[in-house]
Structures are given as C-alpha cells and as structure tokens.
mmCIF file of C-alpha atoms in Angstrom:
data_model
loop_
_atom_site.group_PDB
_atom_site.id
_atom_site.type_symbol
_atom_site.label_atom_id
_atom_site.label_comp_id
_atom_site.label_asym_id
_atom_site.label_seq_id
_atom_site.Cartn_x
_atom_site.Cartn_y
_atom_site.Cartn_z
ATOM 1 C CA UNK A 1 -70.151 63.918 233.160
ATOM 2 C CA UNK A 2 -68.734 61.581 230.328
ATOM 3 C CA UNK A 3 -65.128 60.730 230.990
ATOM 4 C CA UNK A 4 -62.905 59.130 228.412
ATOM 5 C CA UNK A 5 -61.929 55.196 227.713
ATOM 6 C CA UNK A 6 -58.338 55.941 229.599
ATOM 7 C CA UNK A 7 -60.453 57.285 232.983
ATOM 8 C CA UNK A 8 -62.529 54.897 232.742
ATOM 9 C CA UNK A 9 -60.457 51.796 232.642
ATOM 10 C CA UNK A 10 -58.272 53.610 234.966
ATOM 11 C CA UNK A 11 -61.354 53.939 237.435
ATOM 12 C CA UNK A 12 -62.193 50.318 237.717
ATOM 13 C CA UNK A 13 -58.895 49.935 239.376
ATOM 14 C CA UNK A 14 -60.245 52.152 242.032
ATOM 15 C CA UNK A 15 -62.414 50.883 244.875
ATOM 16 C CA UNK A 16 -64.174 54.244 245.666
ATOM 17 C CA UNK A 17 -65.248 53.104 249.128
ATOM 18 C CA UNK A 18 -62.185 51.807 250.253
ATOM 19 C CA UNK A 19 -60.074 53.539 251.979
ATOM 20 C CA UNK A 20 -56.333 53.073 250.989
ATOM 21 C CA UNK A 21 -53.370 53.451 253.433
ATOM 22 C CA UNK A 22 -50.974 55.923 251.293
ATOM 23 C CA UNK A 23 -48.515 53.431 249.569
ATOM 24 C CA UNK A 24 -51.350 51.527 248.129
ATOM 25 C CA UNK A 25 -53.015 54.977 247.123
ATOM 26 C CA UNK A 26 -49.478 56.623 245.175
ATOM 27 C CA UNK A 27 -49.208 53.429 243.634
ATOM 28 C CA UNK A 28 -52.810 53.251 241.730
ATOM 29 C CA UNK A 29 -51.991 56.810 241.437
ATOM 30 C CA UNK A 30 -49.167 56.006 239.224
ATOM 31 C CA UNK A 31 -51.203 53.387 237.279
ATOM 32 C CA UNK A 32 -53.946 55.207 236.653
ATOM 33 C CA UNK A 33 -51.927 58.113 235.408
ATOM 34 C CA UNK A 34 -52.145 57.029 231.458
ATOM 35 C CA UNK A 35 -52.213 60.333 229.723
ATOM 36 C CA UNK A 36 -49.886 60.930 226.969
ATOM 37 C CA UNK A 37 -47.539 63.619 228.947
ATOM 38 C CA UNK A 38 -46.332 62.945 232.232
ATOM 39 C CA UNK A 39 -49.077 63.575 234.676
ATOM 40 C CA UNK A 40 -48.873 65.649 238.037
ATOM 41 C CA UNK A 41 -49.521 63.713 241.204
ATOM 42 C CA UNK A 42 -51.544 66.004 243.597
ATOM 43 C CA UNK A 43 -52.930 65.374 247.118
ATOM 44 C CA UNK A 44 -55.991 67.124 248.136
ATOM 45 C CA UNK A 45 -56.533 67.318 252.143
ATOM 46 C CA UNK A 46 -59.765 68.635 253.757
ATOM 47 C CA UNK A 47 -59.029 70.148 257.853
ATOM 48 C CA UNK A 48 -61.216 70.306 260.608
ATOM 49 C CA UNK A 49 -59.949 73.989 260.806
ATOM 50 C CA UNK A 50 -62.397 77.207 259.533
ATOM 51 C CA UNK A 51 -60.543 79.750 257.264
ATOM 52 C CA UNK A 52 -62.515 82.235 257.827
ATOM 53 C CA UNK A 53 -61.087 82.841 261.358
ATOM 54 C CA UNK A 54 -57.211 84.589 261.503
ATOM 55 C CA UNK A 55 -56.501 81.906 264.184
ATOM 56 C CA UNK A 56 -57.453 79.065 262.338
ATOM 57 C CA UNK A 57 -55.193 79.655 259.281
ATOM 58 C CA UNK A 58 -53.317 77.278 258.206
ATOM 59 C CA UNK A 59 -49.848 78.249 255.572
ATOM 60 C CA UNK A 60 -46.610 77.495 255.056
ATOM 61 C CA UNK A 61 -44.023 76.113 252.621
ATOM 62 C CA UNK A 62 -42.117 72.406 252.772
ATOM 63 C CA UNK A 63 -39.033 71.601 250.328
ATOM 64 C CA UNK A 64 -40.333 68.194 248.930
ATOM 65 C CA UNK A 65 -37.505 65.934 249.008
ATOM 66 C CA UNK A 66 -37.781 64.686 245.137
ATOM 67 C CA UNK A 67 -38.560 67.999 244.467
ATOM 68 C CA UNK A 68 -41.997 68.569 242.023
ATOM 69 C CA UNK A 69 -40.459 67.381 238.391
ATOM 70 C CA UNK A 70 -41.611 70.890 237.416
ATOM 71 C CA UNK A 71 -38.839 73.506 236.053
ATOM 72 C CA UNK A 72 -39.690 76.202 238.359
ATOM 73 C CA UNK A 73 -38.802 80.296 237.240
ATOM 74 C CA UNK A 74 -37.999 82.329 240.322
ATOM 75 C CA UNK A 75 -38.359 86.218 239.836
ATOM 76 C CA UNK A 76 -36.883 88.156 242.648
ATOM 77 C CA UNK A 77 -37.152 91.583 243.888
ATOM 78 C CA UNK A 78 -34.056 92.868 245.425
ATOM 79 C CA UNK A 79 -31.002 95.425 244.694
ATOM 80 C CA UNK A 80 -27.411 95.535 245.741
ATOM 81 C CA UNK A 81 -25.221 92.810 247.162
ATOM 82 C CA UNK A 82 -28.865 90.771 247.483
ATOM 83 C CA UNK A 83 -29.678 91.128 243.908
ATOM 84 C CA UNK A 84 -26.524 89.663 243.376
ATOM 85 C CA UNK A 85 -26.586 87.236 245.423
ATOM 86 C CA UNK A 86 -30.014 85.910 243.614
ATOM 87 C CA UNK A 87 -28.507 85.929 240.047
ATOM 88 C CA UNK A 88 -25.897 83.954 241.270
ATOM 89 C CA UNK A 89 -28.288 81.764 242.759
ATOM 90 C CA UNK A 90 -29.891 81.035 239.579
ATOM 91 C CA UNK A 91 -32.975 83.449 240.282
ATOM 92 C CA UNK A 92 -34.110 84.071 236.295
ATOM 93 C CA UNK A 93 -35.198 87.311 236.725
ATOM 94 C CA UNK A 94 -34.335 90.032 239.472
ATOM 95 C CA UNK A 95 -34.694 93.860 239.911
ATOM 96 C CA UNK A 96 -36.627 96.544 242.165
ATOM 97 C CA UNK A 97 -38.783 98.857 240.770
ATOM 98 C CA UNK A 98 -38.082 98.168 236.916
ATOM 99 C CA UNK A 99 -39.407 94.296 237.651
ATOM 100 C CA UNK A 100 -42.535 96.151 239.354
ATOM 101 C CA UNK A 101 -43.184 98.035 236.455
ATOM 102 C CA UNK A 102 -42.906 95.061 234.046
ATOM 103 C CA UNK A 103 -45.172 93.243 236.169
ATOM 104 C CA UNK A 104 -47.620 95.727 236.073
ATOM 105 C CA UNK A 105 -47.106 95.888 232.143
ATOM 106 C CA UNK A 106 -48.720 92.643 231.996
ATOM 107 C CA UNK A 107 -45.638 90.323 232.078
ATOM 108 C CA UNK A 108 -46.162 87.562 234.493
ATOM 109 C CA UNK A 109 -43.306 84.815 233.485
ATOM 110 C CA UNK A 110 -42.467 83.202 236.525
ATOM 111 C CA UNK A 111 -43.640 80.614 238.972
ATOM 112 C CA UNK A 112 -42.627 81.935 242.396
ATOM 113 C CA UNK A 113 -41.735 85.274 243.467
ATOM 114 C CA UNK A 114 -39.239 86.178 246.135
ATOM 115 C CA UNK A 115 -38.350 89.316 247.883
ATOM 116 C CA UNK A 116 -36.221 91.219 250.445
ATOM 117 C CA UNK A 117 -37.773 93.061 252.979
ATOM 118 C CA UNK A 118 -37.099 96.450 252.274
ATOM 119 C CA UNK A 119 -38.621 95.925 248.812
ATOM 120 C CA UNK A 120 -42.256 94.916 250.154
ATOM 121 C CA UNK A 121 -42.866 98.263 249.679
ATOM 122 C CA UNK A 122 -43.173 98.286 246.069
ATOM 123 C CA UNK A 123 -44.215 95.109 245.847
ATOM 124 C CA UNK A 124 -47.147 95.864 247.617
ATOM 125 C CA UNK A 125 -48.387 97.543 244.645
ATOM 126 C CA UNK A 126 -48.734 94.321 242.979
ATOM 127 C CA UNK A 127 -50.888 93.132 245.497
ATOM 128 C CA UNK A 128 -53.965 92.877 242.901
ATOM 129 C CA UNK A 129 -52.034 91.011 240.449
ATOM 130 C CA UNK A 130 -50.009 88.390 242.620
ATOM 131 C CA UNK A 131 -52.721 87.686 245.021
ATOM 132 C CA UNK A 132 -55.124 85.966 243.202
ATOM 133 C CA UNK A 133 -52.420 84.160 241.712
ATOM 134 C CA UNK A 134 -50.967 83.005 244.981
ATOM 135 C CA UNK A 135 -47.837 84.539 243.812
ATOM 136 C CA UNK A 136 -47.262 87.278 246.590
ATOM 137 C CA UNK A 137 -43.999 87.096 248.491
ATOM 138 C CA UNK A 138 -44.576 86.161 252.189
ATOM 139 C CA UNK A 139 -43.129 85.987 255.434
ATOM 140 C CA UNK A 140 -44.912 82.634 256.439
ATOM 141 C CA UNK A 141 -43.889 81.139 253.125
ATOM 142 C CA UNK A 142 -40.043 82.714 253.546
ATOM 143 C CA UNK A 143 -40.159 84.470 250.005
ATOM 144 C CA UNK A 144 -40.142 87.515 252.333
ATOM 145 C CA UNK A 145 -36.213 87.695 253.460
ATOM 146 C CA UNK A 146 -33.136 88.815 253.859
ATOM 147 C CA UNK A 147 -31.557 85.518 252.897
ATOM 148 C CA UNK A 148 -32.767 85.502 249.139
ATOM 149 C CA UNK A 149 -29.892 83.215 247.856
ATOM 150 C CA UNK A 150 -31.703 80.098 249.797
ATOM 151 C CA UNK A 151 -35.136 81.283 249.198
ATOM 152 C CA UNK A 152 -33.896 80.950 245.187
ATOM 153 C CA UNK A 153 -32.115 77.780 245.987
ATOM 154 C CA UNK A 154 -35.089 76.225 247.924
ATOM 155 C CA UNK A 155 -38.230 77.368 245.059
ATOM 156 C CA UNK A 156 -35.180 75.812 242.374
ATOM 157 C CA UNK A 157 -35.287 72.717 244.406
ATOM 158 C CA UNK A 158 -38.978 71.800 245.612
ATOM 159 C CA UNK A 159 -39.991 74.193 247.685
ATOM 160 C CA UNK A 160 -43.973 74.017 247.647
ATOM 161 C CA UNK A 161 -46.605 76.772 249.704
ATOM 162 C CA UNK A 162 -49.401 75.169 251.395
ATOM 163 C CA UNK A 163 -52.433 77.145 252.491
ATOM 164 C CA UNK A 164 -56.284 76.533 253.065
ATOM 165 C CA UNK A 165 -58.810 77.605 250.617
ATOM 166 C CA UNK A 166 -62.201 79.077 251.272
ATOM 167 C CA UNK A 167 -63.406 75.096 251.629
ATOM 168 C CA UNK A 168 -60.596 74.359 253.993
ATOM 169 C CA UNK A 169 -59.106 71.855 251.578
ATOM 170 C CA UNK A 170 -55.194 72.307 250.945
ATOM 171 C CA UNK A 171 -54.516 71.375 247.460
ATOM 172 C CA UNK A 172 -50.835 70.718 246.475
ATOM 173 C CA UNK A 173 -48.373 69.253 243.906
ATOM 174 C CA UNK A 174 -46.041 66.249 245.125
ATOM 175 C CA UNK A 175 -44.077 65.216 242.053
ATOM 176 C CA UNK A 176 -44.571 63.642 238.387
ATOM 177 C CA UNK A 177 -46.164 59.984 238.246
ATOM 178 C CA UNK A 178 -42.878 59.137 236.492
ATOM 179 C CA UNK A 179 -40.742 59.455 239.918
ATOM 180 C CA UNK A 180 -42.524 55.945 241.197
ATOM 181 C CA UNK A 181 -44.808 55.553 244.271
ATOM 182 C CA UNK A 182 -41.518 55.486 246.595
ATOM 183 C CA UNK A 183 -40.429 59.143 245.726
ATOM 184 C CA UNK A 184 -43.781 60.012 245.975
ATOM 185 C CA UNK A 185 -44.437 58.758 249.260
ATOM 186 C CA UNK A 186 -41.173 60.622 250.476
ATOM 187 C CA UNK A 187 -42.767 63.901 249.241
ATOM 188 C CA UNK A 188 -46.189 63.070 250.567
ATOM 189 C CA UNK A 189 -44.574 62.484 253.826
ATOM 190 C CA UNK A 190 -43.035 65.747 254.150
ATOM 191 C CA UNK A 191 -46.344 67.716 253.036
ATOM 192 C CA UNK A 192 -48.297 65.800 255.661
ATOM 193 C CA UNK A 193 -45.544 66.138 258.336
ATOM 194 C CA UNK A 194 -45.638 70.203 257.520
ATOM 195 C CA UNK A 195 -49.247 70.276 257.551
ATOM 196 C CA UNK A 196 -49.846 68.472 260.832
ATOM 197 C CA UNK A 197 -46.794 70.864 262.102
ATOM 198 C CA UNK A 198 -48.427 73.804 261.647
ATOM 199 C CA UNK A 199 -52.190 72.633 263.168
ATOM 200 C CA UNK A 200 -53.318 75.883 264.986
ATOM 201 C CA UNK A 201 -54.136 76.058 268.535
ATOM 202 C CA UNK A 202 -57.434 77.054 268.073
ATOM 203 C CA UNK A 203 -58.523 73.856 265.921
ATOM 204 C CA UNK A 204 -60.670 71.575 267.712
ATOM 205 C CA UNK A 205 -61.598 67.993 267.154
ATOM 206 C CA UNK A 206 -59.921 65.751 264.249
ATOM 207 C CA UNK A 207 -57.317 67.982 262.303
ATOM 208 C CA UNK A 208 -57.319 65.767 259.226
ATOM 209 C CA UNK A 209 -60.684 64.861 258.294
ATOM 210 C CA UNK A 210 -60.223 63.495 254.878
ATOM 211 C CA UNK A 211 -57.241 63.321 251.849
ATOM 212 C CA UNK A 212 -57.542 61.875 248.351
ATOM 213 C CA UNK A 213 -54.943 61.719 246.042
ATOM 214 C CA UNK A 214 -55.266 61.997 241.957
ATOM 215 C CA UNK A 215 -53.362 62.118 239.102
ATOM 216 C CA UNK A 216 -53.893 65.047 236.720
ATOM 217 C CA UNK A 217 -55.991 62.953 234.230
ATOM 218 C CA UNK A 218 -57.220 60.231 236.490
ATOM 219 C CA UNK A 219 -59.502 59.300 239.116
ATOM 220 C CA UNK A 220 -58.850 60.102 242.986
ATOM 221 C CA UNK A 221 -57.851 57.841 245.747
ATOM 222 C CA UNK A 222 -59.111 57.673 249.586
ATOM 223 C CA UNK A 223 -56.663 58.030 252.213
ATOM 224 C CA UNK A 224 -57.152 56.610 255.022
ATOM 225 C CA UNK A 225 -56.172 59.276 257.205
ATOM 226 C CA UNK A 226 -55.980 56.831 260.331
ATOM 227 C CA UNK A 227 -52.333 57.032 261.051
ATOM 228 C CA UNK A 228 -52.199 60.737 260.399
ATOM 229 C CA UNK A 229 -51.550 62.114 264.243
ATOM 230 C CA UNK A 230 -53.641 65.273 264.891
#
C-alpha cells in the first residue's frame, strides 16, 4: 500500500517496535496528525476476552472528560413531561412514533439515540436500521432510561459507548489532536479505567493484550500495556 509524503514523514517518527508508555504515544500522536482538518485521535485495544460468548461481553459508555471535539446530535424517543424534559435539555430532535416513522423513511440525522423505556417498544422496530449502525438505545449504554434529561446532557458532553467487535478489539474516539497530549491522556485514562471496570468474570489470563493509538491520517502507536491492571 502506497501512503502519502505527510504519512510517511510522519512514520519515521514512529519506532514500530517500541513500545511507548501512553504520554509518549498521545504525544507522537499529535505530531504525526498533519492533515489539513483537525484529525480524530482514536485508541484501538485488543482483550483477552471472546465475543462470541454472552459472558465474555464486554460494553458500556464513559463521559470523556474533554469531551470528543465532535458536535454530537442527540435524537430522542420519548412523550410527555420526558419529551420535555429532552428539548429542554438540548436533545435536537425528539418524538414517539412520528420520529419512528421518519427513521424508517430513510432519515438518519443524528449521532446518538436515546430513549425511555416505555418507548423500546417501537423502537424495536428499528432494530435493522440502528443496529448495524451501533445506534440502538441500550440499557448497558444508559440511552435506555427514565432519566433522559442526563442521558441528553451526558451524549452533549462526551459521552462515548465502548463495546467489542467480532475481533475483540474495542475501537473508540478520545478527542481532536488539537486538545494537546494532556487532554488526551485525561480522556484515555477514563476509557481505559471503564474498560478495565467492566472486565467480565469469565475472562481468563491477561485482560489487555495489546492497544495502539492513531491519528485519523497517521500512523499507529504501541502501548505498552504494562501498567494497565487486569
């Protein structure tokens, strides 16, 4: 694969067998991030977990203290004094089954979706379209609750899901390479510190077998995962 001058030059300040402690790692992170816009900073962490048993699952959602640098549109699906209660959170969009149906029309405008309980049951029909999208409201990642004001509040602030994919890596956001390797480390902290957390009983062995962090554009980074406990 041919990568551009900017990757390149960026790569040579990356010692691909060295393993960096996470400081070192945000900050050539942030200096190999050289793209004209400003770049997302993601981590990408590999668990000695398997998905593909129920017990072994491992989701959730952490509020990143510096938040992700993205503008994030909340659609929620409520009525009554909790519909209310979400517009005057800020939610951008809320309704019941009118927002189902416009969902299911094909509009899909929003970054997180949040919803009461007693609405899961149309939501449910949306199952095929949010799902793949990793949009579905959920009880683990508390967009499925009676408290919708904070669930708003919390997606408006930072609020990031976490889950396994079918490789066991979790692959999340933790901010723009314009917030500095100090924010960054703040919000890398509180990932790790959710996903070590929520290690399930059934995992055997070493819980954190590998993370590398990367800039949208630019090469990744080793972690040495040493001083993560689990």
């Amino acid at each position: 694969m041919k990568h551009g001058k900017k990757y390149v030059d960026g790569a040579k300040l990356v010692d691909r067998s060295n393993l960096y402690d996470s400081a070192e790692a945000l900050d050539l992170a942030v200096k190999t991030a050289t793209a004209k816009f400003d770049e997302t900073i993601e981590a990408h962490i590999r668990l000695g977990v398997d998905s593909r048993h129920a017990d072994q699952q491992v989701r959730g959602a952490v509020v990143l203290p510096n938040g992700t640098g993205k503008t994030v549109r909340v659609a929620v699906f409520a009525k009554g004094d909790l519909a209310k209660a979400a517009t005057e959170a800020g939610a951008d969009i809320v309704g019941d089954a009118d927002l189902v149906e416009k969902i299911q029309g094909g509009w899909m405008d929003f970054d997180v979706a949040v919803a009461s309980p007693d609405m899961m049951g149309f939501v449910g029909r949306l199952g095929k379209v949010l799902g793949p999208r990793g949009l579905m409201p959920s009880p683990k990642a508390g967009t499925v609750t009676m408290d919708v004001a904070k669930a708003v509040t919390e997606a408006k602030a930072g609020k990031i899901e976490y889950r396994l994919d079918k490789t066991n890596i979790i692959h999340c956001p933790i901010g723009k390479a314009s917030f500095g390797a100090e924010k960054l480390q703040d919000n890398f902290d509180a990932l790790m510190g959710a996903i070590i957390k929520a290690k399930p009983a059934a995992a055997k062995g070493q819980y954190v077998r590998s993370c590398v962090i990367a800039s949208t554009m630019g090469p990744g980074i080793k972690v040495s995962t040493a001083k993560m406990i689990g």
